[in-house]
Amino acid sequence: MEEDKLHRLFAEYEPALSPDDEFMRRLEQNLQTVELVKQRVEQMHRKNSLAIAVATITGFVLGVLSTFCYPYLTAWLNGLTIEAADLARLVSDYGNVAVWGLMALVVGIATYCAYDITIIATRKFALASPRHH
């Protein structure tokens, strides 16, 4: 009984078909939307690639600089603690770890900032550039 109702319902269903020109207009509009999305994805990919490259270069350069500064930073840290015996012993035991940790923190923060600044700069550049329709 339910099947007969369903068969009758589908047999009586005759949707109105839109004219060809309306179909083509909607198809063109959908294709333009797809093309716009593809352009945005490509643009975002380029911006992210640039930001990653800038962050990588920043991290590498600061890593090299901090490696060269390591002996000076260690000597500076030892000089600060020369008067306090307990603190001097602590620094002599764990000073190298503290200096490397401090350098890693500085390099990490600078790399993140370089990535963030590049993303912001490319966003402003993308907003200022003319859009293609």
mmCIF file with all atom_site columns, C-alpha atoms in Angstrom:
data_model
loop_
_atom_site.group_PDB
_atom_site.id
_atom_site.type_symbol
_atom_site.label_atom_id
_atom_site.label_alt_id
_atom_site.label_comp_id
_atom_site.label_asym_id
_atom_site.label_entity_id
_atom_site.label_seq_id
_atom_site.pdbx_PDB_ins_code
_atom_site.Cartn_x
_atom_site.Cartn_y
_atom_site.Cartn_z
_atom_site.occupancy
_atom_site.B_iso_or_equiv
_atom_site.pdbx_formal_charge
_atom_site.auth_seq_id
_atom_site.auth_comp_id
_atom_site.auth_asym_id
_atom_site.auth_atom_id
_atom_site.pdbx_PDB_model_num
ATOM 1   C CA . MET A 1 1   ? 0.000  0.000  0.000   1.00 0.00 ? 1   MET A CA 1
ATOM 2   C CA . GLU A 1 2   ? 2.825  2.383  0.893   1.00 0.00 ? 2   GLU A CA 1
ATOM 3   C CA . GLU A 1 3   ? 4.631  1.416  -2.297  1.00 0.00 ? 3   GLU A CA 1
ATOM 4   C CA . ASP A 1 4   ? 1.570  2.301  -4.395  1.00 0.00 ? 4   ASP A CA 1
ATOM 5   C CA . LYS A 1 5   ? 1.435  5.732  -2.795  1.00 0.00 ? 5   LYS A CA 1
ATOM 6   C CA . LEU A 1 6   ? 5.141  6.263  -3.504  1.00 0.00 ? 6   LEU A CA 1
ATOM 7   C CA . HIS A 1 7   ? 4.791  5.094  -7.109  1.00 0.00 ? 7   HIS A CA 1
ATOM 8   C CA . ARG A 1 8   ? 1.816  7.406  -7.616  1.00 0.00 ? 8   ARG A CA 1
ATOM 9   C CA . LEU A 1 9   ? 3.644  10.310 -5.994  1.00 0.00 ? 9   LEU A CA 1
ATOM 10  C CA . PHE A 1 10  ? 6.685  9.903  -8.258  1.00 0.00 ? 10  PHE A CA 1
ATOM 11  C CA . ALA A 1 11  ? 4.545  9.255  -11.328 1.00 0.00 ? 11  ALA A CA 1
ATOM 12  C CA . GLU A 1 12  ? 2.676  12.526 -10.765 1.00 0.00 ? 12  GLU A CA 1
ATOM 13  C CA . TYR A 1 13  ? 5.842  14.525 -10.073 1.00 0.00 ? 13  TYR A CA 1
ATOM 14  C CA . GLU A 1 14  ? 6.795  16.643 -13.062 1.00 0.00 ? 14  GLU A CA 1
ATOM 15  C CA . PRO A 1 15  ? 9.236  19.372 -12.074 1.00 0.00 ? 15  PRO A CA 1
ATOM 16  C CA . ALA A 1 16  ? 9.295  22.516 -14.135 1.00 0.00 ? 16  ALA A CA 1
ATOM 17  C CA . LEU A 1 17  ? 12.471 22.741 -16.176 1.00 0.00 ? 17  LEU A CA 1
ATOM 18  C CA . SER A 1 18  ? 14.174 26.093 -16.475 1.00 0.00 ? 18  SER A CA 1
ATOM 19  C CA . PRO A 1 19  ? 14.871 27.559 -19.881 1.00 0.00 ? 19  PRO A CA 1
ATOM 20  C CA . ASP A 1 20  ? 18.270 26.867 -21.424 1.00 0.00 ? 20  ASP A CA 1
ATOM 21  C CA . ASP A 1 21  ? 19.454 30.449 -21.153 1.00 0.00 ? 21  ASP A CA 1
ATOM 22  C CA . GLU A 1 22  ? 18.710 30.545 -17.404 1.00 0.00 ? 22  GLU A CA 1
ATOM 23  C CA . PHE A 1 23  ? 20.550 27.260 -16.964 1.00 0.00 ? 23  PHE A CA 1
ATOM 24  C CA . MET A 1 24  ? 23.546 28.602 -18.893 1.00 0.00 ? 24  MET A CA 1
ATOM 25  C CA . ARG A 1 25  ? 23.536 31.836 -16.888 1.00 0.00 ? 25  ARG A CA 1
ATOM 26  C CA . ARG A 1 26  ? 23.600 29.908 -13.601 1.00 0.00 ? 26  ARG A CA 1
ATOM 27  C CA . LEU A 1 27  ? 26.270 27.577 -14.956 1.00 0.00 ? 27  LEU A CA 1
ATOM 28  C CA . GLU A 1 28  ? 28.447 30.539 -15.982 1.00 0.00 ? 28  GLU A CA 1
ATOM 29  C CA . GLN A 1 29  ? 27.939 32.130 -12.579 1.00 0.00 ? 29  GLN A CA 1
ATOM 30  C CA . ASN A 1 30  ? 28.927 28.897 -10.834 1.00 0.00 ? 30  ASN A CA 1
ATOM 31  C CA . LEU A 1 31  ? 31.998 28.523 -13.057 1.00 0.00 ? 31  LEU A CA 1
ATOM 32  C CA . GLN A 1 32  ? 33.058 32.093 -12.274 1.00 0.00 ? 32  GLN A CA 1
ATOM 33  C CA . THR A 1 33  ? 32.670 31.359 -8.576  1.00 0.00 ? 33  THR A CA 1
ATOM 34  C CA . VAL A 1 34  ? 34.806 28.225 -8.910  1.00 0.00 ? 34  VAL A CA 1
ATOM 35  C CA . GLU A 1 35  ? 37.464 30.203 -10.795 1.00 0.00 ? 35  GLU A CA 1
ATOM 36  C CA . LEU A 1 36  ? 37.479 32.881 -8.089  1.00 0.00 ? 36  LEU A CA 1
ATOM 37  C CA . VAL A 1 37  ? 37.923 30.236 -5.385  1.00 0.00 ? 37  VAL A CA 1
ATOM 38  C CA . LYS A 1 38  ? 40.802 28.663 -7.340  1.00 0.00 ? 38  LYS A CA 1
ATOM 39  C CA . GLN A 1 39  ? 42.502 32.053 -7.652  1.00 0.00 ? 39  GLN A CA 1
ATOM 40  C CA . ARG A 1 40  ? 42.110 32.715 -3.921  1.00 0.00 ? 40  ARG A CA 1
ATOM 41  C CA . VAL A 1 41  ? 43.544 29.301 -3.042  1.00 0.00 ? 41  VAL A CA 1
ATOM 42  C CA . GLU A 1 42  ? 46.546 29.875 -5.332  1.00 0.00 ? 42  GLU A CA 1
ATOM 43  C CA . GLN A 1 43  ? 47.078 33.337 -3.848  1.00 0.00 ? 43  GLN A CA 1
ATOM 44  C CA . MET A 1 44  ? 46.900 31.971 -0.304  1.00 0.00 ? 44  MET A CA 1
ATOM 45  C CA . HIS A 1 45  ? 49.348 29.204 -1.204  1.00 0.00 ? 45  HIS A CA 1
ATOM 46  C CA . ARG A 1 46  ? 51.832 31.756 -2.569  1.00 0.00 ? 46  ARG A CA 1
ATOM 47  C CA . LYS A 1 47  ? 51.486 33.948 0.550   1.00 0.00 ? 47  LYS A CA 1
ATOM 48  C CA . ASN A 1 48  ? 51.999 31.004 2.890   1.00 0.00 ? 48  ASN A CA 1
ATOM 49  C CA . SER A 1 49  ? 55.015 29.810 0.902   1.00 0.00 ? 49  SER A CA 1
ATOM 50  C CA . LEU A 1 50  ? 56.560 33.271 1.106   1.00 0.00 ? 50  LEU A CA 1
ATOM 51  C CA . ALA A 1 51  ? 55.859 33.523 4.844   1.00 0.00 ? 51  ALA A CA 1
ATOM 52  C CA . ILE A 1 52  ? 57.388 30.107 5.489   1.00 0.00 ? 52  ILE A CA 1
ATOM 53  C CA . ALA A 1 53  ? 60.466 31.031 3.452   1.00 0.00 ? 53  ALA A CA 1
ATOM 54  C CA . VAL A 1 54  ? 60.921 34.290 5.383   1.00 0.00 ? 54  VAL A CA 1
ATOM 55  C CA . ALA A 1 55  ? 60.451 32.504 8.716   1.00 0.00 ? 55  ALA A CA 1
ATOM 56  C CA . THR A 1 56  ? 62.925 29.793 7.713   1.00 0.00 ? 56  THR A CA 1
ATOM 57  C CA . ILE A 1 57  ? 65.570 32.297 6.662   1.00 0.00 ? 57  ILE A CA 1
ATOM 58  C CA . THR A 1 58  ? 65.015 34.323 9.842   1.00 0.00 ? 58  THR A CA 1
ATOM 59  C CA . GLY A 1 59  ? 65.340 31.233 12.018  1.00 0.00 ? 59  GLY A CA 1
ATOM 60  C CA . PHE A 1 60  ? 68.475 30.095 10.219  1.00 0.00 ? 60  PHE A CA 1
ATOM 61  C CA . VAL A 1 61  ? 70.196 33.486 10.376  1.00 0.00 ? 61  VAL A CA 1
ATOM 62  C CA . LEU A 1 62  ? 69.325 34.023 14.039  1.00 0.00 ? 62  LEU A CA 1
ATOM 63  C CA . GLY A 1 63  ? 70.349 30.454 14.838  1.00 0.00 ? 63  GLY A CA 1
ATOM 64  C CA . VAL A 1 64  ? 73.763 31.017 13.262  1.00 0.00 ? 64  VAL A CA 1
ATOM 65  C CA . LEU A 1 65  ? 74.165 34.367 15.009  1.00 0.00 ? 65  LEU A CA 1
ATOM 66  C CA . SER A 1 66  ? 73.185 32.905 18.371  1.00 0.00 ? 66  SER A CA 1
ATOM 67  C CA . THR A 1 67  ? 75.671 30.065 17.873  1.00 0.00 ? 67  THR A CA 1
ATOM 68  C CA . PHE A 1 68  ? 78.432 32.594 17.289  1.00 0.00 ? 68  PHE A CA 1
ATOM 69  C CA . CYS A 1 69  ? 77.288 34.592 20.343  1.00 0.00 ? 69  CYS A CA 1
ATOM 70  C CA . TYR A 1 70  ? 77.139 31.527 22.587  1.00 0.00 ? 70  TYR A CA 1
ATOM 71  C CA . PRO A 1 71  ? 80.633 31.930 24.138  1.00 0.00 ? 71  PRO A CA 1
ATOM 72  C CA . TYR A 1 72  ? 79.987 35.604 24.861  1.00 0.00 ? 72  TYR A CA 1
ATOM 73  C CA . LEU A 1 73  ? 76.585 34.895 26.394  1.00 0.00 ? 73  LEU A CA 1
ATOM 74  C CA . THR A 1 74  ? 78.039 32.144 28.571  1.00 0.00 ? 74  THR A CA 1
ATOM 75  C CA . ALA A 1 75  ? 80.854 34.434 29.754  1.00 0.00 ? 75  ALA A CA 1
ATOM 76  C CA . TRP A 1 76  ? 78.331 37.201 30.451  1.00 0.00 ? 76  TRP A CA 1
ATOM 77  C CA . LEU A 1 77  ? 76.135 34.823 32.457  1.00 0.00 ? 77  LEU A CA 1
ATOM 78  C CA . ASN A 1 78  ? 79.151 33.546 34.422  1.00 0.00 ? 78  ASN A CA 1
ATOM 79  C CA . GLY A 1 79  ? 80.215 37.160 35.088  1.00 0.00 ? 79  GLY A CA 1
ATOM 80  C CA . LEU A 1 80  ? 76.797 37.967 36.550  1.00 0.00 ? 80  LEU A CA 1
ATOM 81  C CA . THR A 1 81  ? 76.975 35.138 39.024  1.00 0.00 ? 81  THR A CA 1
ATOM 82  C CA . ILE A 1 82  ? 80.610 35.411 40.113  1.00 0.00 ? 82  ILE A CA 1
ATOM 83  C CA . GLU A 1 83  ? 79.637 36.950 43.461  1.00 0.00 ? 83  GLU A CA 1
ATOM 84  C CA . ALA A 1 84  ? 76.938 34.485 44.506  1.00 0.00 ? 84  ALA A CA 1
ATOM 85  C CA . ALA A 1 85  ? 78.523 31.101 45.255  1.00 0.00 ? 85  ALA A CA 1
ATOM 86  C CA . ASP A 1 86  ? 75.325 29.031 45.139  1.00 0.00 ? 86  ASP A CA 1
ATOM 87  C CA . LEU A 1 87  ? 74.106 30.733 42.029  1.00 0.00 ? 87  LEU A CA 1
ATOM 88  C CA . ALA A 1 88  ? 77.549 30.402 40.458  1.00 0.00 ? 88  ALA A CA 1
ATOM 89  C CA . ARG A 1 89  ? 77.549 26.661 41.138  1.00 0.00 ? 89  ARG A CA 1
ATOM 90  C CA . LEU A 1 90  ? 74.063 26.397 39.613  1.00 0.00 ? 90  LEU A CA 1
ATOM 91  C CA . VAL A 1 91  ? 75.123 28.379 36.570  1.00 0.00 ? 91  VAL A CA 1
ATOM 92  C CA . SER A 1 92  ? 78.291 26.340 36.154  1.00 0.00 ? 92  SER A CA 1
ATOM 93  C CA . ASP A 1 93  ? 76.199 23.150 36.237  1.00 0.00 ? 93  ASP A CA 1
ATOM 94  C CA . TYR A 1 94  ? 73.246 24.293 34.126  1.00 0.00 ? 94  TYR A CA 1
ATOM 95  C CA . GLY A 1 95  ? 74.424 27.545 32.532  1.00 0.00 ? 95  GLY A CA 1
ATOM 96  C CA . ASN A 1 96  ? 74.942 26.007 29.112  1.00 0.00 ? 96  ASN A CA 1
ATOM 97  C CA . VAL A 1 97  ? 71.400 24.652 29.091  1.00 0.00 ? 97  VAL A CA 1
ATOM 98  C CA . ALA A 1 98  ? 70.056 28.038 30.166  1.00 0.00 ? 98  ALA A CA 1
ATOM 99  C CA . VAL A 1 99  ? 71.953 29.863 27.428  1.00 0.00 ? 99  VAL A CA 1
ATOM 100 C CA . TRP A 1 100 ? 70.857 27.401 24.730  1.00 0.00 ? 100 TRP A CA 1
ATOM 101 C CA . GLY A 1 101 ? 67.290 27.569 26.012  1.00 0.00 ? 101 GLY A CA 1
ATOM 102 C CA . LEU A 1 102 ? 67.341 31.356 25.969  1.00 0.00 ? 102 LEU A CA 1
ATOM 103 C CA . MET A 1 103 ? 68.768 31.410 22.438  1.00 0.00 ? 103 MET A CA 1
ATOM 104 C CA . ALA A 1 104 ? 66.177 28.881 21.230  1.00 0.00 ? 104 ALA A CA 1
ATOM 105 C CA . LEU A 1 105 ? 63.403 30.975 22.755  1.00 0.00 ? 105 LEU A CA 1
ATOM 106 C CA . VAL A 1 106 ? 64.642 34.168 21.092  1.00 0.00 ? 106 VAL A CA 1
ATOM 107 C CA . VAL A 1 107 ? 65.072 32.451 17.712  1.00 0.00 ? 107 VAL A CA 1
ATOM 108 C CA . GLY A 1 108 ? 61.642 30.821 17.973  1.00 0.00 ? 108 GLY A CA 1
ATOM 109 C CA . ILE A 1 109 ? 59.890 34.067 18.838  1.00 0.00 ? 109 ILE A CA 1
ATOM 110 C CA . ALA A 1 110 ? 61.706 35.959 16.080  1.00 0.00 ? 110 ALA A CA 1
ATOM 111 C CA . THR A 1 111 ? 60.854 33.257 13.527  1.00 0.00 ? 111 THR A CA 1
ATOM 112 C CA . TYR A 1 112 ? 57.191 33.301 14.510  1.00 0.00 ? 112 TYR A CA 1
ATOM 113 C CA . CYS A 1 113 ? 57.142 37.112 14.312  1.00 0.00 ? 113 CYS A CA 1
ATOM 114 C CA . ALA A 1 114 ? 58.750 37.030 10.868  1.00 0.00 ? 114 ALA A CA 1
ATOM 115 C CA . TYR A 1 115 ? 56.086 34.576 9.659   1.00 0.00 ? 115 TYR A CA 1
ATOM 116 C CA . ASP A 1 116 ? 53.281 36.654 11.150  1.00 0.00 ? 116 ASP A CA 1
ATOM 117 C CA . ILE A 1 117 ? 54.613 39.937 9.740   1.00 0.00 ? 117 ILE A CA 1
ATOM 118 C CA . THR A 1 118 ? 54.966 38.380 6.287   1.00 0.00 ? 118 THR A CA 1
ATOM 119 C CA . ILE A 1 119 ? 51.372 37.107 6.371   1.00 0.00 ? 119 ILE A CA 1
ATOM 120 C CA . ILE A 1 120 ? 50.113 40.547 7.430   1.00 0.00 ? 120 ILE A CA 1
ATOM 121 C CA . ALA A 1 121 ? 52.229 42.327 4.818   1.00 0.00 ? 121 ALA A CA 1
ATOM 122 C CA . THR A 1 122 ? 51.075 40.055 2.007   1.00 0.00 ? 122 THR A CA 1
ATOM 123 C CA . ARG A 1 123 ? 47.446 40.428 3.110   1.00 0.00 ? 123 ARG A CA 1
ATOM 124 C CA . LYS A 1 124 ? 47.718 44.217 2.879   1.00 0.00 ? 124 LYS A CA 1
ATOM 125 C CA . PHE A 1 125 ? 49.448 43.865 -0.482  1.00 0.00 ? 125 PHE A CA 1
ATOM 126 C CA . ALA A 1 126 ? 46.720 41.531 -1.750  1.00 0.00 ? 126 ALA A CA 1
ATOM 127 C CA . LEU A 1 127 ? 44.024 43.996 -0.650  1.00 0.00 ? 127 LEU A CA 1
ATOM 128 C CA . ALA A 1 128 ? 45.795 46.847 -2.420  1.00 0.00 ? 128 ALA A CA 1
ATOM 129 C CA . SER A 1 129 ? 46.273 44.975 -5.694  1.00 0.00 ? 129 SER A CA 1
ATOM 130 C CA . PRO A 1 130 ? 43.546 45.255 -8.344  1.00 0.00 ? 130 PRO A CA 1
ATOM 131 C CA . ARG A 1 131 ? 41.071 42.404 -8.499  1.00 0.00 ? 131 ARG A CA 1
ATOM 132 C CA . HIS A 1 132 ? 40.423 40.527 -11.696 1.00 0.00 ? 132 HIS A CA 1
ATOM 133 C CA . HIS A 1 133 ? 36.788 39.829 -12.567 1.00 0.00 ? 133 HIS A CA 1
#
